[in-house]
Coordinates of C-alpha atoms and ligand atoms in Angstrom, one line a residue:
M1 CA 112.2 107.6 61.6
A2 CA 111.6 110.3 64.2
K3 CA 112.4 109.9 67.7
I4 CA 110.2 108.8 70.3
T5 CA 109.7 110.0 73.8
L6 CA 108.8 108.0 76.9
S7 CA 107.6 109.9 79.7
C8 CA 106.4 108.8 82.9
I9 CA 104.3 111.6 84.9
K10 CA 103.1 110.9 88.2
A11 CA 101.0 112.4 91.1
D12 CA 99.3 111.4 94.3
V13 CA 95.7 113.1 93.6
G14 CA 93.7 111.2 96.3
G15 CA 94.4 108.1 98.5
Y16 CA 91.8 105.1 98.9
V17 CA 91.9 104.6 102.1
G18 CA 94.0 106.9 103.7
H19 CA 97.6 107.2 101.8
G20 CA 97.8 103.3 100.6
D21 CA 96.1 102.9 97.2
V22 CA 94.2 104.8 94.5
H23 CA 90.8 104.2 93.5
P24 CA 89.9 102.1 90.5
E25 CA 87.6 105.0 89.5
M26 CA 90.4 107.2 89.2
L27 CA 92.6 105.0 87.1
D28 CA 89.4 104.2 84.8
L29 CA 89.0 108.0 84.1
A30 CA 92.7 108.4 83.6
R31 CA 92.7 105.8 80.9
E32 CA 89.5 107.1 79.3
L33 CA 91.1 110.6 79.0
L34 CA 94.4 109.3 77.9
G35 CA 92.6 107.1 75.2
A36 CA 90.9 110.1 74.0
S37 CA 94.0 112.0 73.1
S38 CA 95.4 112.3 69.2
L39 CA 98.8 113.2 71.0
L40 CA 99.8 109.7 72.2
I41 CA 101.2 106.7 70.6
D42 CA 100.7 104.7 73.5
Y43 CA 99.8 104.9 76.9
H44 CA 99.6 102.6 80.5
V45 CA 97.9 104.0 83.5
T46 CA 99.2 102.1 86.7
R47 CA 99.8 102.7 90.3
V48 CA 101.9 102.3 93.3
G49 CA 100.7 102.7 96.9
D50 CA 98.6 106.1 96.5
D51 CA 100.3 107.4 93.4
I52 CA 99.1 107.1 90.0
N53 CA 101.9 106.7 87.2
L54 CA 101.0 107.8 83.5
I55 CA 103.3 106.0 81.2
L56 CA 103.1 107.7 77.8
T57 CA 104.7 107.5 74.4
H58 CA 104.8 110.2 72.1
R59 CA 106.6 112.3 69.5
E60 CA 106.5 115.6 71.1
G61 CA 109.7 115.6 72.6
V62 CA 110.8 115.8 76.4
D63 CA 109.3 118.8 78.6
S64 CA 106.4 119.2 76.1
P65 CA 103.7 121.8 76.8
K66 CA 101.1 119.5 75.1
I67 CA 101.9 116.2 76.9
H68 CA 102.2 118.0 80.3
G69 CA 99.4 120.0 79.9
L70 CA 97.4 116.6 79.1
A71 CA 99.1 114.8 82.3
W72 CA 97.9 117.9 84.3
E73 CA 94.3 117.8 82.9
T74 CA 94.1 114.3 83.4
F75 CA 95.2 114.6 87.0
K76 CA 92.8 117.7 87.4
R77 CA 89.8 115.5 86.4
V78 CA 90.8 112.4 88.2
T79 CA 91.0 114.8 91.2
E80 CA 87.2 115.5 90.8
V81 CA 86.7 111.9 91.4
A82 CA 88.6 111.7 94.4
K83 CA 86.8 114.7 95.5
R84 CA 83.4 113.4 95.1
L85 CA 84.2 110.1 96.5
K86 CA 85.8 112.1 99.6
L87 CA 89.1 110.1 99.1
Y88 CA 92.0 111.2 101.2
G89 CA 94.4 114.3 100.3
A90 CA 92.2 114.7 97.2
G91 CA 94.7 116.7 94.6
Q92 CA 97.8 116.8 97.3
D93 CA 100.0 117.2 94.6
L94 CA 98.7 119.6 92.4
L95 CA 100.5 122.4 94.3
V96 CA 100.0 125.4 92.1
D97 CA 96.9 126.0 90.4
A98 CA 98.9 127.8 87.5
F99 CA 99.8 125.4 84.7
A100 CA 102.0 127.3 82.3
G101 CA 103.5 124.6 79.9
N102 CA 105.5 122.3 82.0
V103 CA 104.4 120.2 85.2
R104 CA 107.9 120.6 86.9
G105 CA 107.8 122.7 89.8
L106 CA 103.9 122.2 90.2
G107 CA 103.6 118.9 92.1
P108 CA 103.7 116.1 89.8
G109 CA 106.8 114.2 89.2
V110 CA 108.3 113.5 85.7
C111 CA 110.8 111.3 84.3
E112 CA 111.1 111.3 80.5
M113 CA 113.7 110.5 77.7
E114 CA 114.1 110.9 73.6
F115 CA 115.5 108.5 71.8
E116 CA 115.8 106.4 68.4
E117 CA 113.9 103.4 68.7
R118 CA 116.5 100.6 68.8
P119 CA 115.9 97.5 66.7
S120 CA 114.5 96.2 70.2
E121 CA 114.0 98.3 72.8
P122 CA 113.2 96.8 76.4
V123 CA 112.6 99.5 79.4
I124 CA 111.8 99.5 82.6
V125 CA 109.5 101.9 84.7
F126 CA 110.2 101.8 88.2
M127 CA 107.8 103.2 90.6
A128 CA 108.2 103.9 94.1
D129 CA 105.8 104.8 97.1
K130 CA 106.4 106.3 100.6
T131 CA 110.0 107.4 99.6
E132 CA 111.8 110.1 98.1
P133 CA 113.9 110.7 94.7
G134 CA 117.4 109.9 96.4
A135 CA 115.7 106.4 96.8
W136 CA 117.1 105.8 93.3
N137 CA 120.6 106.9 93.9
L138 CA 121.9 103.2 95.2
P139 CA 120.4 101.2 92.6
L140 CA 121.5 103.5 89.9
Y141 CA 125.1 103.3 91.4
K142 CA 124.8 99.7 91.2
M143 CA 123.3 99.2 88.0
F144 CA 125.7 101.3 86.2
A145 CA 129.0 101.6 88.0
D146 CA 129.2 98.3 90.2
P147 CA 130.8 95.5 88.6
F148 CA 129.7 93.3 91.8
N149 CA 126.1 94.0 90.6
T150 CA 126.5 94.4 86.7
P151 CA 128.6 91.8 85.4
G152 CA 128.5 93.7 81.8
L153 CA 130.7 96.3 83.3
V154 CA 133.4 93.9 83.3
I155 CA 132.7 91.7 80.3
D156 CA 130.4 93.4 77.6
N157 CA 132.8 95.3 75.3
K158 CA 129.9 97.9 74.9
M159 CA 129.7 98.4 78.7
H160 CA 133.4 98.4 79.6
K161 CA 133.8 102.5 79.1
G162 CA 131.7 103.3 81.8
F163 CA 128.5 105.8 82.3
D164 CA 128.2 109.4 82.8
F165 CA 125.9 110.3 85.8
V166 CA 124.0 113.7 85.9
V167 CA 123.6 114.6 89.5
H168 CA 121.0 117.3 90.7
N169 CA 121.6 119.4 94.2
L170 CA 117.7 119.8 95.0
K171 CA 118.6 122.3 97.5
E172 CA 120.8 124.7 95.4
N173 CA 119.3 124.1 92.1
T174 CA 122.7 123.0 90.4
Q175 CA 123.8 120.0 88.6
I176 CA 127.1 118.1 87.6
R177 CA 127.8 115.7 85.1
M178 CA 130.4 113.0 86.3
S179 CA 132.2 110.0 84.4
C180 CA 132.3 106.6 85.9
P181 CA 134.5 105.1 86.8
E182 CA 137.4 107.3 87.0
E183 CA 134.9 109.7 89.0
L184 CA 133.5 106.8 91.1
Y185 CA 134.6 108.2 94.6
D186 CA 133.6 111.7 93.9
L187 CA 130.4 110.6 92.6
L188 CA 129.7 108.7 96.0
M189 CA 130.6 111.4 98.1
F190 CA 127.5 113.3 96.6
I191 CA 125.1 110.6 96.1
G192 CA 125.5 108.8 99.4
A193 CA 123.7 112.0 100.7
P194 CA 120.6 111.2 99.0
H195 CA 118.3 113.7 100.7
T196 CA 120.2 116.5 98.9
Y197 CA 122.1 114.9 96.1
V198 CA 119.9 112.9 93.8
I199 CA 121.3 111.2 90.4
K200 CA 118.8 112.6 87.5
E201 CA 120.3 110.9 84.3
V202 CA 122.6 108.3 83.0
Y203 CA 124.4 108.0 79.8
S204 CA 126.3 105.3 78.0
R205 CA 129.9 106.8 77.2
E206 CA 130.0 104.0 74.3
L207 CA 126.8 104.5 72.9
G208 CA 126.3 108.2 73.6
E209 CA 122.7 107.4 74.4
I210 CA 120.5 108.3 77.5
A211 CA 120.1 105.1 79.7
A212 CA 118.3 106.2 82.6
S213 CA 116.0 109.3 83.7
A214 CA 114.5 109.7 87.4
T215 CA 111.9 112.1 88.8
T216 CA 113.4 114.8 91.0
T217 CA 110.4 116.6 92.3
K218 CA 110.9 117.6 96.0
L219 CA 107.3 118.5 97.0
A220 CA 108.7 120.3 100.0
L221 CA 110.9 122.1 98.4
I222 CA 108.1 123.7 96.0
A223 CA 105.4 124.2 98.7
G224 CA 108.2 125.2 101.4
R225 CA 105.8 122.7 103.7
Y226 CA 105.3 119.2 103.6
V227 CA 102.5 118.4 101.4
G228 CA 103.0 114.4 100.9
K229 CA 106.2 112.6 100.1
D230 CA 107.7 112.9 96.4
D231 CA 107.5 109.4 95.7
P232 CA 109.7 108.8 92.7
S233 CA 109.8 107.1 89.3
L234 CA 112.5 105.9 87.1
I235 CA 112.8 104.9 83.6
V236 CA 115.7 102.3 82.5
R237 CA 116.7 101.3 79.4
C238 CA 118.0 98.0 78.8
Q239 CA 120.2 95.4 76.9
S240 CA 122.5 95.9 74.1
G241 CA 125.1 98.0 75.8
L242 CA 123.1 98.8 78.6
P243 CA 122.2 96.9 81.6
A244 CA 120.4 93.7 80.9
V245 CA 116.9 93.5 82.3
G246 CA 118.1 91.4 85.2
E247 CA 121.3 93.8 85.6
A248 CA 118.6 96.6 86.3
L249 CA 116.6 94.6 88.7
E250 CA 119.4 92.9 90.4
P251 CA 119.8 96.0 93.2
F252 CA 116.2 95.4 94.5
A253 CA 117.5 91.6 95.7
W254 CA 119.2 93.6 98.4
P255 CA 116.7 96.0 99.8
H256 CA 118.2 99.0 101.4
F257 CA 117.3 101.8 103.5
V258 CA 115.3 105.0 102.3
G259 CA 113.9 108.0 103.8
G260 CA 109.8 108.1 104.0
W261 CA 107.6 105.7 105.1
M262 CA 105.1 106.9 107.9
R263 CA 104.6 110.8 107.7
G264 CA 107.4 110.9 105.5
S265 CA 110.0 111.3 108.4
H266 CA 111.2 107.7 109.2
C267 CA 114.0 105.4 107.7
G268 CA 112.6 102.0 106.3
P269 CA 113.3 99.3 103.8
L270 CA 112.5 99.6 100.0
M271 CA 110.4 96.4 99.6
P272 CA 110.1 95.3 95.8
C273 CA 106.7 94.0 95.2
T274 CA 104.1 93.4 92.6
V275 CA 101.6 96.0 91.3
E276 CA 99.1 94.0 93.3
Q277 CA 101.3 93.7 96.4
A278 CA 102.0 97.8 96.5
R279 CA 99.2 98.8 98.6
P280 CA 101.2 99.8 101.6
S281 CA 99.7 99.3 105.2
R282 CA 102.1 98.5 107.6
L283 CA 102.8 101.8 109.3
D284 CA 101.8 103.1 105.6
G285 CA 104.7 101.3 104.6
P286 CA 107.1 100.1 104.4
P287 CA 108.2 101.6 101.3
R288 CA 107.6 99.8 97.8
V289 CA 109.0 99.7 94.2
V290 CA 107.5 98.1 91.7
A291 CA 109.2 97.4 88.0
L292 CA 107.2 97.1 84.8
G293 CA 109.0 95.9 81.7
F294 CA 107.7 96.8 78.4
Q295 CA 109.2 96.3 74.7
I296 CA 108.4 99.5 72.8
A297 CA 107.3 98.7 69.1
D298 CA 107.2 101.6 66.9
G299 CA 106.2 103.8 69.7
R300 CA 103.6 101.1 71.3
L301 CA 104.1 99.8 74.7
I302 CA 104.1 96.0 74.4
G303 CA 103.3 94.7 78.1
P304 CA 103.7 95.6 80.8
R305 CA 105.3 92.4 82.6
D306 CA 105.2 92.8 86.2
L307 CA 108.8 92.0 87.0
F308 CA 108.9 91.4 90.2
A309 CA 106.2 88.8 90.2
D310 CA 108.8 86.0 90.5
P311 CA 109.4 83.9 93.5
S312 CA 113.1 85.1 93.3
W313 CA 112.1 88.1 94.9
D314 CA 110.3 86.5 97.9
K315 CA 113.5 86.4 99.9
A316 CA 114.2 90.4 99.1
R317 CA 110.4 91.0 100.5
E318 CA 111.3 88.8 103.8
M319 CA 114.5 90.8 104.2
A320 CA 112.6 94.2 103.6
N321 CA 110.3 92.8 106.1
E322 CA 112.8 91.6 108.9
M323 CA 114.8 95.2 108.3
A324 CA 111.4 96.7 108.8
Y325 CA 111.1 95.3 112.0
I326 CA 114.5 95.9 113.1
M327 CA 113.8 99.6 112.2
R328 CA 110.4 99.7 114.0
R329 CA 111.9 98.7 117.5
H330 CA 113.6 102.1 117.6
G331 CA 110.3 103.7 117.8
P332 CA 110.8 107.7 118.0
F333 CA 114.5 107.3 117.9
E334 CA 117.0 107.5 115.2
P335 CA 118.1 106.3 112.7
H336 CA 114.2 105.0 112.4
R337 CA 113.1 108.4 112.7
L338 CA 115.0 110.8 110.5
H339 CA 117.4 113.2 111.0
L340 CA 115.6 116.6 112.2
D341 CA 116.7 118.1 109.5
E342 CA 115.0 115.8 106.9
M343 CA 111.6 115.0 108.9
E344 CA 108.7 116.1 106.7
Y345 CA 106.5 116.3 110.0
T346 CA 107.8 118.0 112.9
T347 CA 106.6 119.7 116.4
M348 CA 110.2 120.8 117.0
P349 CA 109.9 124.6 116.6
E350 CA 106.5 124.4 118.7
I351 CA 108.2 122.5 121.4
M352 CA 111.4 124.5 121.4
R353 CA 109.3 127.8 121.4
R354 CA 107.3 126.4 124.7
L355 CA 110.6 125.2 126.3
A356 CA 113.1 128.0 125.1
H357 CA 113.2 129.7 128.7
R358 CA 114.0 126.3 130.5
W359 CA 117.1 125.7 128.8
Q360 CA 120.0 126.7 131.3
P361 CA 123.6 126.7 130.8
I362 CA 125.5 124.0 132.1
P363 CA 127.6 125.1 135.1
E364 CA 131.6 125.1 134.6
P365 CA 133.4 122.7 136.8
G366 CA 133.2 124.0 140.4
E367 CA 130.7 126.8 139.8
T368 CA 127.6 126.6 142.1
A369 CA 123.9 127.2 140.8
K370 CA 123.8 130.7 142.9
E371 CA 127.4 131.7 140.7
L372 CA 125.9 130.9 137.8
V373 CA 122.5 132.8 138.6
A374 CA 125.0 135.8 140.1
S375 CA 126.8 135.7 136.4
G376 CA 123.8 136.4 134.8
R377 CA 123.8 133.1 132.6
A378 CA 121.1 131.5 134.6
S379 CA 117.7 132.6 136.0
A380 CA 117.0 132.8 139.5
T381 CA 114.9 129.6 140.1
G382 CA 116.8 127.6 137.6
D383 CA 114.0 126.1 135.8
G384 CA 112.9 129.4 134.4
S385 CA 109.7 129.1 135.7
E386 CA 109.7 132.8 136.7
V387 CA 109.5 133.3 133.0
D388 CA 106.5 133.3 130.8
Ligands
F6R1 C1 103.6 109.2 104.2 C2 102.1 109.3 103.9 C3 101.5 108.8 105.2 C4 101.0 110.3 105.9 C5 100.3 109.8 107.2 C6 99.7 110.9 107.9 O1 104.0 109.7 102.7 O2 101.6 109.6 103.0 O3 102.4 108.2 105.8 O4 101.8 111.0 106.2 O5 99.1 109.0 107.1 O6 99.0 111.8 107.2 P1 98.1 112.9 107.5 O7 98.8 113.7 108.3 O8 97.4 113.5 106.2 O9 96.9 112.5 108.4
MG2 MG1 99.0 110.4 99.7
MG3 MG1 102.4 108.2 97.8

């Protein structure tokens, strides 16, 4: 039987209201367009916050120009709805209007994998809003490398050999493959810096199969300026030598802090929630993650089951709210506000330029203000008022 490909292609092409949701007309049109395509075996259109996710099954393989073209065309057409309704940021993730066979590098995020369908093929599609691709580093590490999260690593023969991680350096555009458990500590050195290093894929060493694939698009790196957060998605295959559904979900029981939230410039907790609850409104957040489970049957998407729609996640949501309060208390201070290098919005260059002349050297011990001026290291008034 030919292999099937599962693709999740996502973009924010307009927010309702502000950056919190997608208008139902946009989703309806996306469904209509995908439904009319003969390329797909099946599809599911959903959203998290202001991001539309197109979950597609087909036999065209990964990086297929036809499939990427279909997604691109869908987002373009949906943008027209957003424009007509004057929704916020219409078309914001379609950065380059020059589709040439692949949506990578153009704005939309993509994660996809091709595999031979197993006798039973349970998968989870995780989708997040108000955060960045590195947000998956910690949960992927826990799912595939932490026995305190995933008992199967210890007690399942098919998992005991561990997993390989493919890590991208988003700033250098390079990648490395690392084998765990042997290289756990080396891996952590990189993925603990999630703004730069992100896990792209995970492979089972026993089965030689792909187990997870994540979006790694960094919009700011494509456009050279802030254009909206690169809210990420992630596909995880489950069971029979891969993490059980419950092991793949378990990392989200302990919400962790991620970069994103208001103006993509704040650190906040990643709250697991249902699709229905994924309409962030507190300071445009806090960041959300939803998890949709499907069984794949001959390429058909059986489902979804909204996996965080279970009272056992209430505590995690409560914890995330507590964490949000703790962070909010810091207002414009780090660690709530991201480090200067990671803020998506900043007034710093402008403020620096305006105040540059008022920055004066600190006198050496015993040095007077006069001597400082005489040495030529400071301006006469000391406050720079004669400059500019
Ligand atoms: C974060 C996000 C929002 C906006 C904020 C300001 O990813 O989408 O928090 O950054 O609402 O948006 P603008 O600058 O468009 O008014
Ligand atoms: Mg938006
Ligand atoms: Mg978004």
